[in-house]
PDB file of C-alpha atoms in Angstrom:
ATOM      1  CA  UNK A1091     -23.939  16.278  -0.839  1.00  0.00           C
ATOM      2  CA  UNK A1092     -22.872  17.283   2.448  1.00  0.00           C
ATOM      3  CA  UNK A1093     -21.247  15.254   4.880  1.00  0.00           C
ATOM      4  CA  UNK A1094     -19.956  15.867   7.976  1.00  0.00           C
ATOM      5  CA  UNK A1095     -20.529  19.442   7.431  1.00  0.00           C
ATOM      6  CA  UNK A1096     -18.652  19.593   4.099  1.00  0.00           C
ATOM      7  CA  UNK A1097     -19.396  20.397   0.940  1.00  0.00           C
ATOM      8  CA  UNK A1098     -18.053  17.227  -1.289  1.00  0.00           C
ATOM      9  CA  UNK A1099     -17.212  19.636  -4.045  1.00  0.00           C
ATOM     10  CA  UNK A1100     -15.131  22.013  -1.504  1.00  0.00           C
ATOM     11  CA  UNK A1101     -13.546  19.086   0.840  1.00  0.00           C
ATOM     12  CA  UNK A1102      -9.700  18.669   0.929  1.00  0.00           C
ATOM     13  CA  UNK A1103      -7.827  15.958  -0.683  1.00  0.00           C
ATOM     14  CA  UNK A1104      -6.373  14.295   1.992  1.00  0.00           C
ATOM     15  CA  UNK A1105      -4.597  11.005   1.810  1.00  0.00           C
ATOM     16  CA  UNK A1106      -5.185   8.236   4.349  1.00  0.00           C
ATOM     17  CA  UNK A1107      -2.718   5.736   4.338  1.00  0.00           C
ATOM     18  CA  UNK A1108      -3.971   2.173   4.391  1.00  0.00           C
ATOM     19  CA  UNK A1109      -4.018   0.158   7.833  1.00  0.00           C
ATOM     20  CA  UNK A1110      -2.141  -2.440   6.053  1.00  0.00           C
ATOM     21  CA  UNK A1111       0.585  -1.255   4.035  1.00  0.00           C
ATOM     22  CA  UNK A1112       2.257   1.830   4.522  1.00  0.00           C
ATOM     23  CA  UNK A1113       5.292   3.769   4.325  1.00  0.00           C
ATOM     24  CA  UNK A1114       7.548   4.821   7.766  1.00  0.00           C
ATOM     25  CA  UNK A1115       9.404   7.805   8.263  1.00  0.00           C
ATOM     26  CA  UNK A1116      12.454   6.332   5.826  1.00  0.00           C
ATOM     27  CA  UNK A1117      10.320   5.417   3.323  1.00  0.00           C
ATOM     28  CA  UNK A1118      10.332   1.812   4.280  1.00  0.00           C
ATOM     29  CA  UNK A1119       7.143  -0.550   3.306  1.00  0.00           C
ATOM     30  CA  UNK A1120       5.115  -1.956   6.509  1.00  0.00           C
ATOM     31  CA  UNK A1121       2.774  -5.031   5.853  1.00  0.00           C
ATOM     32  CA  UNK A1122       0.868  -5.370   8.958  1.00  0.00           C
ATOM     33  CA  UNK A1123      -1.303  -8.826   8.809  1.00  0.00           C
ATOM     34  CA  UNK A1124      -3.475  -9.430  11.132  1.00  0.00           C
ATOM     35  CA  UNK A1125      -3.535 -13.663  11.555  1.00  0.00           C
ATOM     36  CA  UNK A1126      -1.002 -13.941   9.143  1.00  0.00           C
ATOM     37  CA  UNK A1127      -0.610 -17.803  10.573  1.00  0.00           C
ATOM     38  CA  UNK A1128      -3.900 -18.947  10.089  1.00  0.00           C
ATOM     39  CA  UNK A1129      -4.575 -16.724   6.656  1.00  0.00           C
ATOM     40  CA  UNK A1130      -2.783 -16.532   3.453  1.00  0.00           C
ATOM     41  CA  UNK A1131      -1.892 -13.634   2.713  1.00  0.00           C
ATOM     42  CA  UNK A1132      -0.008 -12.234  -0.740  1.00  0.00           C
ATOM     43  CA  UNK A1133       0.475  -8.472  -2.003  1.00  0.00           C
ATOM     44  CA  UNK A1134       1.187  -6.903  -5.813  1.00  0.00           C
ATOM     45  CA  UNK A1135       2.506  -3.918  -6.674  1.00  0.00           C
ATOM     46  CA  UNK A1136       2.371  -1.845  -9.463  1.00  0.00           C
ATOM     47  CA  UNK A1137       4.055   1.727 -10.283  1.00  0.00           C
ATOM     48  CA  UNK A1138       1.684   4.716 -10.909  1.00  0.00           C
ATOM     49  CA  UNK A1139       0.689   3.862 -14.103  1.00  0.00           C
ATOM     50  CA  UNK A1140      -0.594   0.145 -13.077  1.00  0.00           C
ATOM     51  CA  UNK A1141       2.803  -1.724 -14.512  1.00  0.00           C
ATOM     52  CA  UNK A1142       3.264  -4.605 -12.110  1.00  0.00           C
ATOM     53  CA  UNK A1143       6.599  -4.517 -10.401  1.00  0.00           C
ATOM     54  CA  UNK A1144       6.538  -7.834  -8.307  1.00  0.00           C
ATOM     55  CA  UNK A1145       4.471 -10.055  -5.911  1.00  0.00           C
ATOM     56  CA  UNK A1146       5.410 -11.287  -2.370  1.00  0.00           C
ATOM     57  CA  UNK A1147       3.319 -14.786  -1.826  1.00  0.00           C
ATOM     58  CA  UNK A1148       2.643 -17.083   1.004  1.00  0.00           C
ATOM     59  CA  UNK A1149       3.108 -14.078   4.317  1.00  0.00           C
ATOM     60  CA  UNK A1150       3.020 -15.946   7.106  1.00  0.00           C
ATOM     61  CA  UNK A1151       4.897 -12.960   9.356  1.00  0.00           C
ATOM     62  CA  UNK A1152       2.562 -10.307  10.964  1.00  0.00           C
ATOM     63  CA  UNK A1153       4.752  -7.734  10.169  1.00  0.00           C
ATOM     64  CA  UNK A1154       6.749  -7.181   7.136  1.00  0.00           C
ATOM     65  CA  UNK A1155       9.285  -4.703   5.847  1.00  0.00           C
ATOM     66  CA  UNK A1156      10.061  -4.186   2.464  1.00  0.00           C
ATOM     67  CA  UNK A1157      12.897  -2.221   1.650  1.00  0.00           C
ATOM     68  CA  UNK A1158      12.016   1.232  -0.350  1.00  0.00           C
ATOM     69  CA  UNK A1159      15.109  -0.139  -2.894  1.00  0.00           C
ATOM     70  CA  UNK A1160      12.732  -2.381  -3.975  1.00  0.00           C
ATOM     71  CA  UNK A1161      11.105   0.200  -5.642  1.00  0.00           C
ATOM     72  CA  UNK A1162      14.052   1.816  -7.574  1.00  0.00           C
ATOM     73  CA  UNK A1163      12.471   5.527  -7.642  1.00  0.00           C
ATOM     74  CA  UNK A1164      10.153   8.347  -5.519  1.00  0.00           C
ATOM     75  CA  UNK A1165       6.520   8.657  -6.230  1.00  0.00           C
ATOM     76  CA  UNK A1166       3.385   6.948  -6.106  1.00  0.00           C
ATOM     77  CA  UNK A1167       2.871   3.599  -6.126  1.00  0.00           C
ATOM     78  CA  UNK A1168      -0.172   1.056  -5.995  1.00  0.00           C
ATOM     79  CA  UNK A1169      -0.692  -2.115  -4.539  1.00  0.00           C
ATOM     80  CA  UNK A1170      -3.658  -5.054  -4.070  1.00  0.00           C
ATOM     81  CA  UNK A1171      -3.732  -7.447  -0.728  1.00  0.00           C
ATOM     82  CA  UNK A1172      -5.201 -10.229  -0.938  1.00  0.00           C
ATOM     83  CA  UNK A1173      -6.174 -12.679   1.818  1.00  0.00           C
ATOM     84  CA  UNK A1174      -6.685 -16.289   1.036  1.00  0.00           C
ATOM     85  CA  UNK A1175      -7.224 -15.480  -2.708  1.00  0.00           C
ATOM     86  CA  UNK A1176      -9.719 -12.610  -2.182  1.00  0.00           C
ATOM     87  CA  UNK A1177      -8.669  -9.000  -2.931  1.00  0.00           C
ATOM     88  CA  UNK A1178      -8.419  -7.193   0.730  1.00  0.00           C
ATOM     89  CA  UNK A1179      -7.572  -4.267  -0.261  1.00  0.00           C
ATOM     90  CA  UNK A1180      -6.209  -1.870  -3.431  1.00  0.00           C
ATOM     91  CA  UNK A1181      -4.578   0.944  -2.413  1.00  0.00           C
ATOM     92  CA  UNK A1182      -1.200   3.582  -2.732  1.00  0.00           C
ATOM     93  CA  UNK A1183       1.399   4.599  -0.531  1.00  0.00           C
ATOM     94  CA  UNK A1184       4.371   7.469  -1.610  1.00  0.00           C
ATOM     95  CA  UNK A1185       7.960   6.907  -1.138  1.00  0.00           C
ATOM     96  CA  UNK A1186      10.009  10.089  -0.945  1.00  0.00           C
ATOM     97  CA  UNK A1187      12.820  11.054  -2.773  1.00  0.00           C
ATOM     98  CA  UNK A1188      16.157  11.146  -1.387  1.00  0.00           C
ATOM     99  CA  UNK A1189      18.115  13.996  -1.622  1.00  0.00           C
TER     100      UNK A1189
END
């Protein structure tokens, strides 16, 4: 199972932040959604251990911040896009913690 010259077994974990919801350098959520007029766009998310938190419906803005307060702690958490009722995307982002 090599690919790219790598060994699956022996390759990194590395994280690759998704091209539609991500963190910024305060910890701040981006929603970047491409068409967001002429889709409809809606995102859940869920802590680490797949407990939903909340929903955001109806995005009609390309770009979106959600506050990191939102999410009352650090750590991991998960999330599902979906564009006109069809799951885009599941993915995680990580929010840092404050000290």
């Amino acid at each position: 199972l090599k690919a790219n010259g790598y060994d699956s077994r022996n390759r990194p974990n590395i994280f690759v932040p998704s091209m539609y919801v991500y963190t910024d350098r305060v910890g701040n959520i981006h929603l970047n959604l491409p068409d967001a007029t002429s889709k409809k766009y809606s995102v859940k998310f869920y802590d680490e251990n797949d407990n939903f938190l909340f929903e955001i419906k109806n995005l009609t803005d390309q770009s979106l911040i959600v506050d990191k307060t939102n999410f009352y702690h650090a750590g991991w958490f998960k999330f599902e896009l979906y564009v006109d009722e069809k799951l885009k995307e599941k993915h995680k982002f990580y929010i840092e913690k404050e000290f």
